[in-house]
CSV table of N, CA and C in Angstrom, one decimal:
chain,number,residue,atom,x,y,z
R,1,UNK,N,15.3,-3.9,20.7
R,1,UNK,CA,16.0,-4.1,19.5
R,1,UNK,C,15.3,-5.2,18.9
R,2,UNK,N,14.8,-5.2,17.4
R,2,UNK,CA,14.4,-6.2,16.9
R,2,UNK,C,15.4,-6.4,15.5
R,3,UNK,N,15.7,-7.6,14.4
R,3,UNK,CA,16.1,-7.7,13.8
R,3,UNK,C,14.6,-8.4,12.6
R,4,UNK,N,14.9,-7.5,11.6
R,4,UNK,CA,13.7,-8.0,10.7
R,4,UNK,C,14.2,-8.9,9.2
R,5,UNK,N,13.6,-10.0,9.0
R,5,UNK,CA,14.2,-10.7,7.7
R,5,UNK,C,12.9,-11.2,7.0
R,6,UNK,N,12.8,-10.3,5.6
R,6,UNK,CA,11.6,-10.5,5.2
R,6,UNK,C,11.9,-11.6,3.8
R,7,UNK,N,10.8,-12.4,3.4
R,7,UNK,CA,10.5,-13.4,2.5
R,7,UNK,C,9.4,-13.1,2.0
R,8,UNK,N,9.2,-14.1,0.8
R,8,UNK,CA,8.1,-13.9,-0.3
R,8,UNK,C,7.8,-13.4,-1.3
R,9,UNK,N,8.9,-12.7,-1.8
R,9,UNK,CA,9.1,-11.6,-3.1
R,9,UNK,C,9.2,-12.6,-4.2
R,10,UNK,N,9.2,-12.3,-5.6
R,10,UNK,CA,9.4,-13.0,-6.4
R,10,UNK,C,8.8,-12.4,-7.6
R,11,UNK,N,8.8,-13.0,-8.8
R,11,UNK,CA,8.0,-12.6,-9.9
R,11,UNK,C,6.8,-13.2,-10.1
R,12,UNK,N,5.9,-12.2,-10.7
R,12,UNK,CA,4.3,-12.9,-10.5
R,12,UNK,C,3.8,-11.8,-11.8
R,13,UNK,N,2.9,-12.5,-12.8
R,13,UNK,CA,2.0,-11.7,-13.6
R,13,UNK,C,1.1,-10.6,-12.9
R,14,UNK,N,0.9,-9.8,-13.9
R,14,UNK,CA,-0.5,-8.6,-13.2
R,14,UNK,C,-1.5,-9.5,-13.3
R,15,UNK,N,-2.0,-9.0,-12.3
R,15,UNK,CA,-3.3,-9.6,-11.7
R,15,UNK,C,-3.3,-10.9,-10.4
R,16,UNK,N,-1.9,-11.1,-10.6
R,16,UNK,CA,-1.6,-12.4,-9.6
R,16,UNK,C,-1.6,-11.9,-7.9
R,17,UNK,N,-1.0,-12.7,-7.2
R,17,UNK,CA,-1.1,-12.4,-5.7
R,17,UNK,C,0.7,-12.6,-5.0
R,18,UNK,N,0.9,-12.1,-4.3
R,18,UNK,CA,1.8,-12.6,-3.5
R,18,UNK,C,1.6,-12.1,-2.0
R,19,UNK,N,2.3,-13.1,-1.1
R,19,UNK,CA,2.2,-13.0,0.6
R,19,UNK,C,3.7,-13.0,0.6
R,20,UNK,N,3.9,-11.4,1.3
R,20,UNK,CA,5.5,-11.0,1.8
R,20,UNK,C,5.1,-11.4,3.5
R,21,UNK,N,6.1,-11.8,4.0
R,21,UNK,CA,6.4,-12.4,5.5
R,21,UNK,C,7.6,-11.3,6.1
R,22,UNK,N,7.4,-11.3,7.3
R,22,UNK,CA,8.6,-10.5,7.8
R,22,UNK,C,8.8,-10.8,9.3
R,23,UNK,N,10.2,-12.1,9.3
R,23,UNK,CA,10.1,-12.2,10.7
R,23,UNK,C,10.8,-11.6,11.8
R,24,UNK,N,10.4,-11.2,12.7
R,24,UNK,CA,11.4,-10.0,13.8
R,24,UNK,C,11.8,-11.2,14.6
R,25,UNK,N,12.9,-11.1,15.2
R,25,UNK,CA,13.6,-11.5,16.3
R,25,UNK,C,13.4,-10.7,17.6
R,26,UNK,N,13.8,-11.3,18.8
R,26,UNK,CA,13.6,-10.7,19.9
R,26,UNK,C,12.4,-10.9,20.7
R,27,UNK,N,12.1,-10.3,22.1
R,27,UNK,CA,10.9,-10.7,22.5
R,27,UNK,C,9.8,-9.3,22.6
R,28,UNK,N,10.0,-8.5,22.1
R,28,UNK,CA,9.1,-7.2,22.2
R,28,UNK,C,8.6,-6.7,21.2
R,29,UNK,N,8.4,-7.7,19.9
R,29,UNK,CA,7.9,-7.5,18.9
R,29,UNK,C,6.2,-7.0,19.4
R,30,UNK,N,5.8,-7.4,19.9
R,30,UNK,CA,4.5,-7.2,20.3
R,30,UNK,C,4.2,-5.6,20.3
R,31,UNK,N,5.2,-4.9,20.9
R,31,UNK,CA,5.1,-3.6,21.4
R,31,UNK,C,6.1,-2.4,20.5
R,32,UNK,N,5.8,-3.3,19.2
R,32,UNK,CA,6.2,-2.4,18.0
R,32,UNK,C,5.0,-2.1,17.1
R,33,UNK,N,5.0,-0.8,16.3
R,33,UNK,CA,4.2,-0.7,15.1
R,33,UNK,C,5.3,-1.3,14.0
R,34,UNK,N,4.3,-2.0,13.1
R,34,UNK,CA,5.2,-2.3,12.1
R,34,UNK,C,4.5,-1.7,10.8
R,35,UNK,N,5.3,-1.6,9.7
R,35,UNK,CA,5.0,-1.2,8.5
R,35,UNK,C,5.8,-1.6,6.9
R,36,UNK,N,5.1,-1.6,6.0
R,36,UNK,CA,6.1,-2.1,4.9
R,36,UNK,C,5.7,-0.6,4.0
R,37,UNK,N,7.2,-0.7,3.5
R,37,UNK,CA,7.7,0.3,2.3
R,37,UNK,C,8.4,0.2,1.3
R,38,UNK,N,8.3,0.6,-0.1
R,38,UNK,CA,8.6,0.2,-1.0
R,38,UNK,C,9.2,1.0,-1.8
R,39,UNK,N,10.5,0.8,-2.6
R,39,UNK,CA,11.1,1.7,-3.4
R,39,UNK,C,11.6,1.0,-4.8
R,40,UNK,N,11.1,1.6,-6.0
R,40,UNK,CA,11.3,1.1,-7.0
R,40,UNK,C,12.1,2.2,-7.8
R,41,UNK,N,12.6,1.3,-8.6
R,41,UNK,CA,14.1,2.0,-9.4
R,41,UNK,C,14.2,3.4,-9.9
R,42,UNK,N,15.1,4.2,-9.4
R,42,UNK,CA,14.8,5.7,-9.6
R,42,UNK,C,13.9,6.3,-8.8
R,43,UNK,N,13.2,5.6,-7.9
R,43,UNK,CA,12.2,6.4,-6.8
R,43,UNK,C,12.6,6.6,-5.8
R,44,UNK,N,11.9,7.3,-4.7
R,44,UNK,CA,12.0,7.3,-3.4
R,44,UNK,C,11.1,6.3,-2.9
R,45,UNK,N,11.5,6.0,-1.6
R,45,UNK,CA,10.6,5.4,-0.9
R,45,UNK,C,9.7,5.7,-0.4
R,46,UNK,N,8.4,4.5,-0.5
R,46,UNK,CA,6.9,4.8,-0.6
R,46,UNK,C,6.5,4.1,0.3
R,47,UNK,N,5.6,4.6,1.4
R,47,UNK,CA,4.8,4.0,2.3
R,47,UNK,C,4.0,3.3,1.9
R,48,UNK,N,3.7,2.0,2.1
R,48,UNK,CA,2.5,0.8,1.9
R,48,UNK,C,1.3,0.8,2.6
R,49,UNK,N,1.8,0.3,3.5
R,49,UNK,CA,0.8,-0.2,5.0
R,49,UNK,C,1.6,0.1,6.5
R,50,UNK,N,0.9,0.3,7.5
R,50,UNK,CA,0.9,0.0,8.8
R,50,UNK,C,0.4,-0.8,9.6
R,51,UNK,N,0.6,-1.4,10.4
R,51,UNK,CA,-0.4,-1.8,11.5
R,51,UNK,C,0.0,-1.7,12.9
R,52,UNK,N,-1.3,-1.2,13.9
R,52,UNK,CA,-0.8,-1.0,15.2
R,52,UNK,C,-0.3,-2.1,16.2
R,53,UNK,N,0.2,-2.2,17.0
R,53,UNK,CA,0.8,-3.1,17.9
R,53,UNK,C,0.1,-4.2,18.3
R,54,UNK,N,-1.4,-3.9,18.5
R,54,UNK,CA,-2.5,-4.9,18.4
R,54,UNK,C,-2.9,-5.6,17.4
R,55,UNK,N,-2.7,-5.0,16.0
R,55,UNK,CA,-3.1,-5.5,14.8
R,55,UNK,C,-4.4,-4.9,14.5
R,56,UNK,N,-4.9,-4.5,15.5
R,56,UNK,CA,-6.3,-3.9,15.1
R,56,UNK,C,-6.5,-2.8,14.2
R,57,UNK,N,-5.7,-1.8,14.3
R,57,UNK,CA,-5.5,-0.9,13.7
R,57,UNK,C,-4.6,-0.6,12.1
R,58,UNK,N,-5.1,-0.4,11.0
R,58,UNK,CA,-4.3,-0.5,9.9
R,58,UNK,C,-4.4,0.7,8.8
R,59,UNK,N,-3.6,1.0,8.2
R,59,UNK,CA,-3.5,1.9,7.5
R,59,UNK,C,-2.8,1.8,5.6
R,60,UNK,N,-3.0,2.2,4.8
R,60,UNK,CA,-2.8,2.1,3.6
R,60,UNK,C,-2.6,3.4,2.7
R,61,UNK,N,-1.4,3.0,1.9
R,61,UNK,CA,-1.4,4.0,0.9
R,61,UNK,C,-2.5,3.5,-0.1
R,62,UNK,N,-3.0,5.2,-0.5
R,62,UNK,CA,-4.1,5.0,-1.7
R,62,UNK,C,-4.0,4.1,-3.0
R,63,UNK,N,-2.5,3.8,-3.1
R,63,UNK,CA,-2.4,3.1,-4.4
R,63,UNK,C,-2.5,1.6,-4.4
R,64,UNK,N,-2.9,1.4,-3.0
R,64,UNK,CA,-2.5,-0.1,-2.5
R,64,UNK,C,-4.1,-0.6,-2.1
R,65,UNK,N,-5.1,0.8,-1.8
R,65,UNK,CA,-6.1,0.1,-0.7
R,65,UNK,C,-7.4,-0.5,-1.7
R,66,UNK,N,-7.5,-1.6,-0.6
R,66,UNK,CA,-8.6,-2.6,-1.2
R,66,UNK,C,-7.6,-3.9,-2.3
R,67,UNK,N,-6.5,-3.6,-2.4
R,67,UNK,CA,-5.4,-4.8,-3.0
R,67,UNK,C,-4.5,-5.5,-1.9
R,68,UNK,N,-4.1,-4.9,-1.4
R,68,UNK,CA,-2.9,-5.3,-0.3
R,68,UNK,C,-3.7,-5.0,1.2
R,69,UNK,N,-3.3,-6.3,1.9
R,69,UNK,CA,-3.8,-6.6,3.5
R,69,UNK,C,-2.5,-6.4,4.1
R,70,UNK,N,-2.3,-6.0,5.3
R,70,UNK,CA,-1.4,-5.9,6.3
R,70,UNK,C,-2.1,-6.6,7.6
R,71,UNK,N,-1.3,-7.7,8.0
R,71,UNK,CA,-1.5,-8.3,9.5
R,71,UNK,C,-0.3,-8.6,10.1
R,72,UNK,N,-0.7,-9.2,11.5
R,72,UNK,CA,0.4,-9.6,12.1
R,72,UNK,C,-0.1,-10.5,13.1
R,73,UNK,N,1.2,-11.7,13.5
R,73,UNK,CA,0.8,-12.7,14.5
R,73,UNK,C,1.8,-12.3,15.3
R,74,UNK,N,1.6,-11.7,16.8
R,74,UNK,CA,2.5,-11.6,17.9
R,74,UNK,C,2.7,-12.8,18.5
R,75,UNK,N,2.5,-14.1,18.6
R,75,UNK,CA,2.4,-15.0,19.0
R,75,UNK,C,3.8,-15.9,18.3
R,76,UNK,N,3.8,-15.0,16.6
R,76,UNK,CA,5.0,-15.9,16.0
R,76,UNK,C,5.4,-14.6,15.5
R,77,UNK,N,5.6,-13.7,16.0
R,77,UNK,CA,6.8,-12.3,15.8
R,77,UNK,C,7.0,-12.1,14.3
R,78,UNK,N,5.8,-12.4,13.6
R,78,UNK,CA,5.7,-12.4,12.5
R,78,UNK,C,4.6,-10.8,11.8
R,79,UNK,N,5.1,-10.4,10.9
R,79,UNK,CA,4.2,-9.6,10.0
R,79,UNK,C,3.7,-9.7,8.6
R,80,UNK,N,2.5,-9.5,8.0
R,80,UNK,CA,2.5,-10.1,6.7
R,80,UNK,C,2.1,-8.9,5.9
R,81,UNK,N,2.3,-9.3,4.1
R,81,UNK,CA,1.5,-8.0,3.6
R,81,UNK,C,1.1,-9.1,2.5
R,82,UNK,N,-0.1,-9.1,2.3
R,82,UNK,CA,-1.2,-10.2,1.3
R,82,UNK,C,-1.3,-9.2,0.3
R,83,UNK,N,-0.8,-9.4,-0.9
R,83,UNK,CA,-0.4,-8.5,-2.1
R,83,UNK,C,-1.8,-9.2,-3.5
R,84,UNK,N,-3.0,-8.6,-3.7
R,84,UNK,CA,-3.6,-9.3,-4.5
R,84,UNK,C,-3.8,-8.2,-5.7
R,85,UNK,N,-4.2,-8.6,-6.8
R,85,UNK,CA,-4.4,-8.0,-8.2
R,85,UNK,C,-3.0,-6.9,-8.6
R,86,UNK,N,-2.2,-7.8,-8.5
R,86,UNK,CA,-0.9,-6.7,-8.7
R,86,UNK,C,-0.6,-6.4,-10.0
R,87,UNK,N,-0.4,-5.3,-9.7
R,87,UNK,CA,-0.1,-4.4,-11.3
R,87,UNK,C,1.7,-4.5,-11.4
R,88,UNK,N,2.0,-3.5,-12.6
R,88,UNK,CA,3.1,-3.7,-12.9
R,88,UNK,C,3.7,-2.3,-12.3
R,89,UNK,N,3.1,-1.6,-11.8
R,89,UNK,CA,3.5,-0.2,-10.9
R,89,UNK,C,3.8,-0.8,-9.7
R,90,UNK,N,3.4,-1.9,-9.0
R,90,UNK,CA,4.0,-2.5,-7.8
R,90,UNK,C,5.2,-2.9,-7.9
R,91,UNK,N,5.7,-3.0,-9.0
R,91,UNK,CA,7.5,-3.5,-8.8
R,91,UNK,C,8.3,-2.5,-7.8
R,92,UNK,N,9.0,-3.2,-7.3
R,92,UNK,CA,9.8,-2.5,-6.2
R,92,UNK,C,10.3,-3.6,-5.4
R,93,UNK,N,11.4,-3.0,-4.6
R,93,UNK,CA,12.2,-3.7,-3.6
R,93,UNK,C,11.0,-3.4,-2.3
R,94,UNK,N,10.5,-3.8,-1.2
R,94,UNK,CA,9.6,-4.3,-0.2
R,94,UNK,C,10.5,-4.4,1.1
R,95,UNK,N,10.4,-3.4,2.1
R,95,UNK,CA,10.9,-3.5,2.9
R,95,UNK,C,10.1,-3.4,4.1
R,96,UNK,N,10.2,-4.6,5.2
R,96,UNK,CA,9.5,-4.7,6.5
R,96,UNK,C,10.3,-3.7,7.5
R,97,UNK,N,9.7,-2.7,8.2
R,97,UNK,CA,10.1,-1.6,9.3
R,97,UNK,C,9.3,-1.7,10.2
R,98,UNK,N,9.9,-1.2,11.1
R,98,UNK,CA,9.4,-1.2,12.9
R,98,UNK,C,9.9,-0.3,14.0
R,99,UNK,N,9.1,-0.1,14.6
R,99,UNK,CA,9.5,0.9,15.8
R,99,UNK,C,8.9,0.6,17.1
R,100,UNK,N,9.2,1.0,18.1
R,100,UNK,CA,8.5,1.0,19.7
R,100,UNK,C,8.0,2.2,19.4
R,101,UNK,N,8.0,3.2,18.6
R,101,UNK,CA,7.3,4.7,19.1
R,101,UNK,C,5.9,4.4,18.1
R,102,UNK,N,4.4,4.7,18.8
R,102,UNK,CA,3.5,4.6,18.1
R,102,UNK,C,3.1,5.4,17.3
R,103,UNK,N,4.0,6.6,17.7
R,103,UNK,CA,3.7,7.9,16.6
R,103,UNK,C,4.4,7.0,15.1
R,104,UNK,N,5.1,6.3,14.9
R,104,UNK,CA,5.5,5.9,13.6
R,104,UNK,C,4.1,5.4,12.8
R,105,UNK,N,3.0,5.1,13.3
R,105,UNK,CA,1.9,4.6,12.8
R,105,UNK,C,1.9,5.3,11.7
R,106,UNK,N,1.5,6.7,12.1
R,106,UNK,CA,1.2,7.9,11.4
R,106,UNK,C,2.4,8.7,10.5
R,107,UNK,N,3.5,8.6,11.2
R,107,UNK,CA,4.6,9.5,10.9
R,107,UNK,C,5.3,8.6,9.5
R,108,UNK,N,5.2,6.9,9.5
R,108,UNK,CA,6.0,6.5,9.0
R,108,UNK,C,7.6,6.4,9.1
R,109,UNK,N,8.1,7.0,10.0
R,109,UNK,CA,9.2,6.9,10.5
R,109,UNK,C,9.7,5.8,11.5
R,110,UNK,N,10.6,4.8,10.8
R,110,UNK,CA,11.0,4.1,11.6
R,110,UNK,C,12.3,3.7,11.7
R,111,UNK,N,13.1,3.0,12.7
R,111,UNK,CA,14.5,2.8,13.3
R,111,UNK,C,14.8,2.0,12.9
R,112,UNK,N,13.8,0.6,12.6
R,112,UNK,CA,14.4,-0.6,12.5
R,112,UNK,C,13.8,-1.0,11.0
R,113,UNK,N,14.5,-1.9,10.0
R,113,UNK,CA,14.3,-2.0,8.9
R,113,UNK,C,15.0,-3.3,8.4
R,114,UNK,N,14.3,-4.1,7.5
R,114,UNK,CA,14.7,-5.4,6.8
R,114,UNK,C,15.7,-5.2,5.8
R,115,UNK,N,16.5,-6.2,5.1
R,115,UNK,CA,17.0,-5.8,4.2
R,115,UNK,C,16.4,-5.7,2.5
R,116,UNK,N,15.2,-6.0,3.0
R,116,UNK,CA,14.3,-5.7,1.6
R,116,UNK,C,14.1,-7.3,0.8
R,117,UNK,N,13.3,-7.2,0.1
R,117,UNK,CA,12.6,-8.7,-0.4
R,117,UNK,C,12.3,-8.1,-2.1
R,118,UNK,N,12.8,-8.3,-3.1
R,118,UNK,CA,12.2,-7.9,-4.4
R,118,UNK,C,10.7,-8.5,-5.0
R,119,UNK,N,9.9,-7.3,-5.6
R,119,UNK,CA,8.7,-7.8,-5.9
R,119,UNK,C,8.7,-7.6,-7.6
R,120,UNK,N,8.5,-8.3,-8.6
R,120,UNK,CA,8.3,-7.9,-10.1
R,120,UNK,C,7.1,-8.6,-10.4
R,121,UNK,N,6.4,-7.1,-11.1
R,121,UNK,CA,5.0,-7.4,-11.7
R,121,UNK,C,5.2,-7.4,-13.0
R,122,UNK,N,5.0,-8.4,-13.7
R,122,UNK,CA,5.2,-8.5,-15.3
R,122,UNK,C,3.7,-8.0,-16.0
R,123,UNK,N,3.9,-7.6,-17.1
R,123,UNK,CA,2.8,-7.2,-17.8
R,123,UNK,C,2.4,-8.0,-18.6
């Protein structure tokens, strides 16, 4: 079991960048598939990106492909989301999520969630 804590959110102008971090507790982080999911006001949660246990394989939503990069450092129990060329439509609460089930990489179904961090992009 892991506990996840996000950081790095904030207010940024359109075209700017932010880097989100998600620190995980526990000694089994390296066995967890990890992902980022976001939720804008009045909208359902939306898959953003996922990363395999080794960090070699990644997957992105079409809306962020080419602008966002997910990565992880298993030695530091941390997963990152580098967000470039931000747009106002990227405004949302961003959640870090993880699961020991490798199927989560494709299903985007996770059992462990952080508390979320707010990202606001002004036009």
